[in-house]
mmCIF file of C-alpha atoms in Angstrom:
data_model
loop_
_atom_site.group_PDB
_atom_site.id
_atom_site.type_symbol
_atom_site.label_atom_id
_atom_site.label_comp_id
_atom_site.label_asym_id
_atom_site.label_seq_id
_atom_site.Cartn_x
_atom_site.Cartn_y
_atom_site.Cartn_z
ATOM 1 C CA MET A 7 118.810 128.420 129.731
ATOM 2 C CA ARG A 8 118.861 124.665 129.187
ATOM 3 C CA GLY A 9 120.825 122.467 131.587
ATOM 4 C CA TYR A 10 124.528 123.242 131.331
ATOM 5 C CA TRP A 11 125.454 119.543 131.641
ATOM 6 C CA VAL A 12 123.722 118.638 128.361
ATOM 7 C CA MET A 13 126.212 118.243 125.538
ATOM 8 C CA PHE A 14 123.965 116.970 122.748
ATOM 9 C CA ASP A 15 124.366 118.096 119.166
ATOM 10 C CA ARG A 16 121.389 120.371 118.552
ATOM 11 C CA VAL A 17 119.699 122.029 115.619
ATOM 12 C CA LYS A 18 117.607 125.188 115.722
ATOM 13 C CA MET A 19 114.238 125.099 113.969
ATOM 14 C CA PHE A 20 111.016 127.037 114.391
ATOM 15 C CA GLY A 21 112.531 129.055 117.234
ATOM 16 C CA ILE A 22 113.506 126.063 119.409
ATOM 17 C CA GLU A 23 116.504 123.755 119.713
ATOM 18 C CA ILE A 24 116.032 120.040 119.024
ATOM 19 C CA ASP A 25 118.543 117.392 120.044
ATOM 20 C CA ARG A 26 119.931 115.294 117.221
ATOM 21 C CA LEU A 27 119.378 111.947 118.956
ATOM 22 C CA THR A 28 118.272 108.490 117.927
ATOM 23 C CA MET A 29 115.935 106.462 120.124
ATOM 24 C CA ASP A 30 118.859 104.366 121.395
ATOM 25 C CA GLN A 31 120.889 107.465 122.248
ATOM 26 C CA ALA A 32 117.972 109.110 124.039
ATOM 27 C CA VAL A 33 117.316 105.979 126.123
ATOM 28 C CA ALA A 34 121.014 105.637 126.990
ATOM 29 C CA GLN A 35 121.113 109.248 128.227
ATOM 30 C CA LEU A 36 117.975 108.768 130.305
ATOM 31 C CA LEU A 37 119.472 105.682 131.932
ATOM 32 C CA ASP A 38 122.635 107.656 132.732
ATOM 33 C CA TRP A 39 120.568 110.332 134.475
ATOM 34 C CA ILE A 40 118.507 107.711 136.308
ATOM 35 C CA GLY A 41 121.727 106.057 137.496
ATOM 36 C CA GLU A 42 122.850 109.207 139.321
ATOM 37 C CA GLN A 43 122.291 109.449 143.078
ATOM 38 C CA GLU A 44 120.937 112.986 143.000
ATOM 39 C CA TYR A 45 117.197 113.582 142.583
ATOM 40 C CA HIS A 46 117.292 116.513 140.189
ATOM 41 C CA CYS A 47 114.278 116.696 137.876
ATOM 42 C CA ARG A 48 115.448 116.675 134.272
ATOM 43 C CA TYR A 49 112.467 116.889 131.957
ATOM 44 C CA VAL A 50 112.022 115.748 128.366
ATOM 45 C CA VAL A 51 109.746 117.290 125.734
ATOM 46 C CA THR A 52 108.813 115.820 122.368
ATOM 47 C CA PRO A 53 107.852 118.404 119.733
ATOM 48 C CA ASN A 54 105.326 117.414 117.089
ATOM 49 C CA VAL A 55 103.408 119.553 114.588
ATOM 50 C CA ASP A 56 100.887 120.673 117.206
ATOM 51 C CA HIS A 57 103.692 121.780 119.543
ATOM 52 C CA ILE A 58 105.442 123.694 116.759
ATOM 53 C CA VAL A 59 102.241 125.565 115.914
ATOM 54 C CA LYS A 60 101.492 126.358 119.582
ATOM 55 C CA LEU A 61 105.062 127.518 120.220
ATOM 56 C CA GLN A 62 104.757 130.354 117.714
ATOM 57 C CA ASN A 63 102.330 132.309 119.928
ATOM 58 C CA ASN A 64 102.878 130.926 123.421
ATOM 59 C CA GLU A 65 105.767 132.572 125.237
ATOM 60 C CA ALA A 66 105.390 130.374 128.351
ATOM 61 C CA PHE A 67 105.638 127.265 126.183
ATOM 62 C CA ARG A 68 108.787 128.576 124.488
ATOM 63 C CA ILE A 69 110.431 129.176 127.889
ATOM 64 C CA VAL A 70 109.618 125.590 128.865
ATOM 65 C CA TYR A 71 111.332 124.347 125.711
ATOM 66 C CA LYS A 72 114.366 126.542 126.318
ATOM 67 C CA ASP A 73 114.880 125.007 129.769
ATOM 68 C CA ALA A 74 114.226 121.358 128.829
ATOM 69 C CA GLU A 75 117.163 119.005 129.280
ATOM 70 C CA MET A 76 116.185 116.883 126.283
ATOM 71 C CA VAL A 77 114.110 117.793 123.219
ATOM 72 C CA VAL A 78 113.493 114.911 120.809
ATOM 73 C CA VAL A 79 111.353 115.088 117.709
ATOM 74 C CA ASP A 80 107.948 113.407 117.789
ATOM 75 C CA GLY A 81 106.283 113.250 114.399
ATOM 76 C CA LYS A 82 107.347 112.499 110.855
ATOM 77 C CA PRO A 83 106.347 115.918 109.458
ATOM 78 C CA VAL A 84 108.811 117.667 111.782
ATOM 79 C CA LEU A 85 111.500 115.127 110.865
ATOM 80 C CA TRP A 86 110.865 115.663 107.143
ATOM 81 C CA ALA A 87 110.954 119.429 107.645
ATOM 82 C CA SER A 88 114.398 119.065 109.266
ATOM 83 C CA ARG A 89 115.664 117.337 106.145
ATOM 84 C CA LEU A 90 114.086 119.853 103.790
ATOM 85 C CA LEU A 91 115.756 122.607 105.814
ATOM 86 C CA ASN A 92 119.094 120.737 105.853
ATOM 87 C CA LYS A 93 118.952 120.297 109.634
ATOM 88 C CA LEU A 94 119.072 116.490 109.321
ATOM 89 C CA LEU A 95 117.554 115.072 112.479
ATOM 90 C CA PRO A 96 118.279 111.304 112.495
ATOM 91 C CA GLU A 97 114.848 109.864 113.355
ATOM 92 C CA THR A 98 111.700 110.422 115.350
ATOM 93 C CA VAL A 99 111.698 109.625 119.073
ATOM 94 C CA PRO A 100 107.965 109.697 119.891
ATOM 95 C CA GLY A 101 107.046 109.821 123.542
ATOM 96 C CA SER A 102 104.720 106.854 123.119
ATOM 97 C CA ASP A 103 107.690 104.790 121.883
ATOM 98 C CA LEU A 104 110.246 106.322 124.243
ATOM 99 C CA CYS A 105 108.512 105.045 127.391
ATOM 100 C CA PRO A 106 108.369 101.386 126.271
ATOM 101 C CA ALA A 107 111.942 101.605 124.958
ATOM 102 C CA LEU A 108 113.139 102.948 128.318
ATOM 103 C CA PHE A 109 111.225 100.266 130.229
ATOM 104 C CA GLU A 110 112.747 97.556 128.036
ATOM 105 C CA ALA A 111 116.285 98.919 128.337
ATOM 106 C CA ALA A 112 115.939 99.139 132.128
ATOM 107 C CA ARG A 113 115.946 95.339 132.345
ATOM 108 C CA ALA A 114 119.739 95.470 132.779
ATOM 109 C CA ARG A 115 119.330 97.692 135.882
ATOM 110 C CA GLY A 116 117.076 95.125 137.514
ATOM 111 C CA LYS A 117 114.618 97.747 138.736
ATOM 112 C CA LEU A 118 113.056 101.012 137.611
ATOM 113 C CA ARG A 119 110.661 103.025 139.774
ATOM 114 C CA VAL A 120 107.990 104.869 137.793
ATOM 115 C CA PHE A 121 105.137 107.209 138.776
ATOM 116 C CA LEU A 122 102.230 107.812 136.369
ATOM 117 C CA LEU A 123 100.627 111.276 136.490
ATOM 118 C CA GLY A 124 97.605 111.968 134.307
ATOM 119 C CA ALA A 125 94.848 110.309 132.278
ATOM 120 C CA ALA A 126 91.265 109.818 133.451
ATOM 121 C CA ASP A 127 90.260 108.164 136.699
ATOM 122 C CA GLY A 128 91.343 104.526 136.788
ATOM 123 C CA VAL A 129 93.293 104.659 133.510
ATOM 124 C CA ALA A 130 96.703 105.115 135.153
ATOM 125 C CA ASP A 131 95.977 102.139 137.412
ATOM 126 C CA ARG A 132 95.171 99.975 134.391
ATOM 127 C CA ALA A 133 98.338 101.211 132.711
ATOM 128 C CA ALA A 134 100.301 100.279 135.858
ATOM 129 C CA THR A 135 98.954 96.719 135.717
ATOM 130 C CA ALA A 136 99.785 96.412 132.014
ATOM 131 C CA ILE A 137 103.307 97.794 132.508
ATOM 132 C CA GLN A 138 104.144 95.452 135.366
ATOM 133 C CA GLU A 139 102.829 92.438 133.443
ATOM 134 C CA ARG A 140 104.942 93.289 130.399
ATOM 135 C CA TRP A 141 108.021 94.652 132.195
ATOM 136 C CA PRO A 142 108.111 92.997 135.646
ATOM 137 C CA TRP A 143 111.342 94.820 136.593
ATOM 138 C CA VAL A 144 109.452 98.143 136.331
ATOM 139 C CA GLU A 145 107.866 99.070 139.656
ATOM 140 C CA ILE A 146 104.944 101.469 139.403
ATOM 141 C CA CYS A 147 105.423 103.236 142.720
ATOM 142 C CA GLY A 148 102.371 105.473 142.391
ATOM 143 C CA THR A 149 99.648 106.909 140.151
ATOM 144 C CA TYR A 150 97.559 110.063 140.302
ATOM 145 C CA SER A 151 94.798 111.285 137.985
ATOM 146 C CA PRO A 152 94.326 114.965 138.842
ATOM 147 C CA PRO A 153 90.934 116.670 138.464
ATOM 148 C CA MET A 154 89.939 118.956 135.611
ATOM 149 C CA GLY A 155 91.618 122.340 135.768
ATOM 150 C CA PHE A 156 94.782 120.918 137.310
ATOM 151 C CA SER A 157 97.763 123.274 137.231
ATOM 152 C CA ALA A 158 100.665 124.434 139.383
ATOM 153 C CA SER A 159 98.313 126.873 141.146
ATOM 154 C CA SER A 160 95.356 124.533 141.722
ATOM 155 C CA PRO A 161 94.600 122.934 145.127
ATOM 156 C CA ALA A 162 95.262 119.472 143.659
ATOM 157 C CA ASN A 163 98.864 120.458 142.964
ATOM 158 C CA GLU A 164 99.861 119.920 146.594
ATOM 159 C CA VAL A 165 98.293 116.464 146.485
ATOM 160 C CA ALA A 166 100.256 115.618 143.339
ATOM 161 C CA LEU A 167 103.560 116.844 144.792
ATOM 162 C CA GLU A 168 102.996 114.967 148.056
ATOM 163 C CA LYS A 169 102.234 111.681 146.278
ATOM 164 C CA ILE A 170 105.124 111.966 143.813
ATOM 165 C CA ASN A 171 107.736 113.053 146.343
ATOM 166 C CA ALA A 172 106.726 110.390 148.858
ATOM 167 C CA ALA A 173 107.267 107.756 146.131
ATOM 168 C CA ARG A 174 110.634 109.205 144.953
ATOM 169 C CA PRO A 175 110.418 107.669 141.473
ATOM 170 C CA ASP A 176 113.255 107.368 139.011
ATOM 171 C CA VAL A 177 110.874 108.372 136.230
ATOM 172 C CA LEU A 178 107.760 110.545 136.292
ATOM 173 C CA VAL A 179 105.562 109.865 133.258
ATOM 174 C CA ILE A 180 103.279 112.872 132.673
ATOM 175 C CA GLY A 181 100.175 112.552 130.514
ATOM 176 C CA LEU A 182 98.286 115.828 130.947
ATOM 177 C CA GLY A 183 98.343 117.023 127.329
ATOM 178 C CA ALA A 184 100.327 119.862 125.809
ATOM 179 C CA PRO A 185 101.173 122.511 126.770
ATOM 180 C CA LYS A 186 99.719 121.876 130.251
ATOM 181 C CA GLN A 187 102.106 119.032 131.116
ATOM 182 C CA GLU A 188 105.205 120.890 129.974
ATOM 183 C CA ILE A 189 104.257 124.142 131.728
ATOM 184 C CA TRP A 190 103.450 122.240 134.917
ATOM 185 C CA VAL A 191 106.732 120.326 135.110
ATOM 186 C CA HIS A 192 108.707 123.467 134.309
ATOM 187 C CA ALA A 193 107.035 125.282 137.199
ATOM 188 C CA MET A 194 107.437 122.350 139.608
ATOM 189 C CA ARG A 195 110.828 120.961 138.582
ATOM 190 C CA ASP A 196 112.666 122.346 141.624
ATOM 191 C CA GLN A 197 110.089 120.804 143.967
ATOM 192 C CA LEU A 198 109.988 117.325 142.423
ATOM 193 C CA ASN A 199 112.005 114.441 143.912
ATOM 194 C CA VAL A 200 112.363 112.619 140.605
ATOM 195 C CA LYS A 201 115.330 111.984 138.352
ATOM 196 C CA VAL A 202 113.621 112.187 134.950
ATOM 197 C CA ALA A 203 110.224 113.525 133.890
ATOM 198 C CA LEU A 204 108.798 112.553 130.510
ATOM 199 C CA CYS A 205 106.105 114.775 128.990
ATOM 200 C CA VAL A 206 104.427 112.194 126.783
ATOM 201 C CA GLY A 207 100.772 113.112 126.240
ATOM 202 C CA ALA A 208 98.464 110.146 125.601
ATOM 203 C CA THR A 209 101.104 107.507 126.422
ATOM 204 C CA ILE A 210 99.407 106.454 129.663
ATOM 205 C CA ASP A 211 96.155 105.936 127.728
ATOM 206 C CA PHE A 212 97.990 103.851 125.119
ATOM 207 C CA LEU A 213 99.696 101.708 127.760
ATOM 208 C CA ALA A 214 96.347 101.127 129.473
ATOM 209 C CA GLY A 215 94.667 100.164 126.193
ATOM 210 C CA GLU A 216 92.269 103.092 126.652
ATOM 211 C CA LYS A 217 93.277 104.501 123.273
ATOM 212 C CA ILE A 218 94.653 102.614 120.287
ATOM 213 C CA ARG A 219 97.698 103.892 118.425
ATOM 214 C CA ALA A 220 97.740 104.026 114.662
ATOM 215 C CA PRO A 221 99.005 100.893 112.880
ATOM 216 C CA HIS A 222 102.743 100.894 112.221
ATOM 217 C CA TRP A 223 102.335 101.567 108.475
ATOM 218 C CA ILE A 224 100.291 104.699 109.182
ATOM 219 C CA ARG A 225 102.953 105.942 111.610
ATOM 220 C CA LYS A 226 105.642 105.194 109.038
ATOM 221 C CA ILE A 227 104.049 107.401 106.368
ATOM 222 C CA GLY A 228 103.556 110.254 108.827
ATOM 223 C CA LEU A 229 99.778 110.131 109.246
ATOM 224 C CA GLU A 230 99.482 109.174 112.901
ATOM 225 C CA TRP A 231 98.102 112.661 113.582
ATOM 226 C CA LEU A 232 95.254 111.989 111.134
ATOM 227 C CA HIS A 233 94.496 108.631 112.740
ATOM 228 C CA ARG A 234 94.297 110.315 116.163
ATOM 229 C CA ALA A 235 92.111 113.115 114.822
ATOM 230 C CA LEU A 236 89.664 110.637 113.301
ATOM 231 C CA SER A 237 89.725 108.534 116.479
ATOM 232 C CA GLU A 238 88.718 111.552 118.603
ATOM 233 C CA PRO A 239 87.073 113.912 116.093
ATOM 234 C CA ARG A 240 85.181 116.092 118.572
ATOM 235 C CA ARG A 241 88.337 116.845 120.541
ATOM 236 C CA LEU A 242 91.100 116.770 117.942
ATOM 237 C CA LEU A 243 89.854 117.078 114.348
ATOM 238 C CA LEU A 244 89.582 120.861 114.113
ATOM 239 C CA ARG A 245 92.850 121.352 116.011
ATOM 240 C CA TYR A 246 94.791 118.970 113.791
ATOM 241 C CA MET A 247 93.286 120.312 110.576
ATOM 242 C CA HIS A 248 94.329 123.801 111.710
ATOM 243 C CA ASP A 249 97.844 122.504 112.390
ATOM 244 C CA ALA A 250 97.956 120.807 108.974
ATOM 245 C CA TRP A 251 97.179 124.168 107.368
ATOM 246 C CA VAL A 252 99.564 126.299 109.461
ATOM 247 C CA PHE A 253 102.614 124.007 109.628
ATOM 248 C CA PRO A 254 103.536 124.125 105.891
ATOM 249 C CA TRP A 255 103.551 127.916 106.078
ATOM 250 C CA LEU A 256 105.902 127.734 109.047
ATOM 251 C CA VAL A 257 108.214 125.465 107.047
ATOM 252 C CA ILE A 258 108.158 127.947 104.150
ATOM 253 C CA ARG A 259 108.913 130.817 106.521
ATOM 254 C CA GLU A 260 111.787 128.846 108.033
ATOM 255 C CA TRP A 261 113.142 128.089 104.568
ATOM 256 C CA LEU A 262 112.972 131.743 103.488
ATOM 257 C CA SER A 263 114.719 132.840 106.685
ATOM 258 C CA LYS A 264 117.807 130.903 105.579
#
């Protein structure tokens, strides 16, 4: 069951609950959690089309979503589906925009401690440099790029926990890819000395300049997924084309279920 303290207005779609939050509202809630004295890991997930497709046949992933303290929509197609289905989510809150928005809003606090977990060797360190140049009040208190095959049961997990807990960050930014990052933080949430964990995919790569996000106009018309697929065709093209075929059928099924 999701955290009992969360009082957001939610809508149910595709078998999960999504919080009806704007970017400003999501950032304000995160800052409230960060301002608390207790280190209780509240994690955030950001469903996009790929997540929705994976959730249909992945029970472990669905449990992760059920227990998440905040679920904010990432991706125009899911937003448009909410409107077609009369669920009326207000706007997208992509993870790759949520991190910069949180860093910017933290200026008023004077300091924000952040740990970066994920991305390839050296990428998180470059992201740390870029973050601290752009947002000098954000302190990157640690980075760790785990080896291939990383999971809650791998030997590297103890290394990750030791590094993160020694740093005691306000925010843990996780870029391990879905559903690995979400399943990992769900399994480890009671062992993590962090206040907020953000499951945000390629965000560390974007912040480091390792990968380039789609231009704003492409994001606005809902084709960022296509830009990413064409940017990394060997890794993403078949997956995203599969999602583009399956997702409309899921929308139709959701519509008929009404």
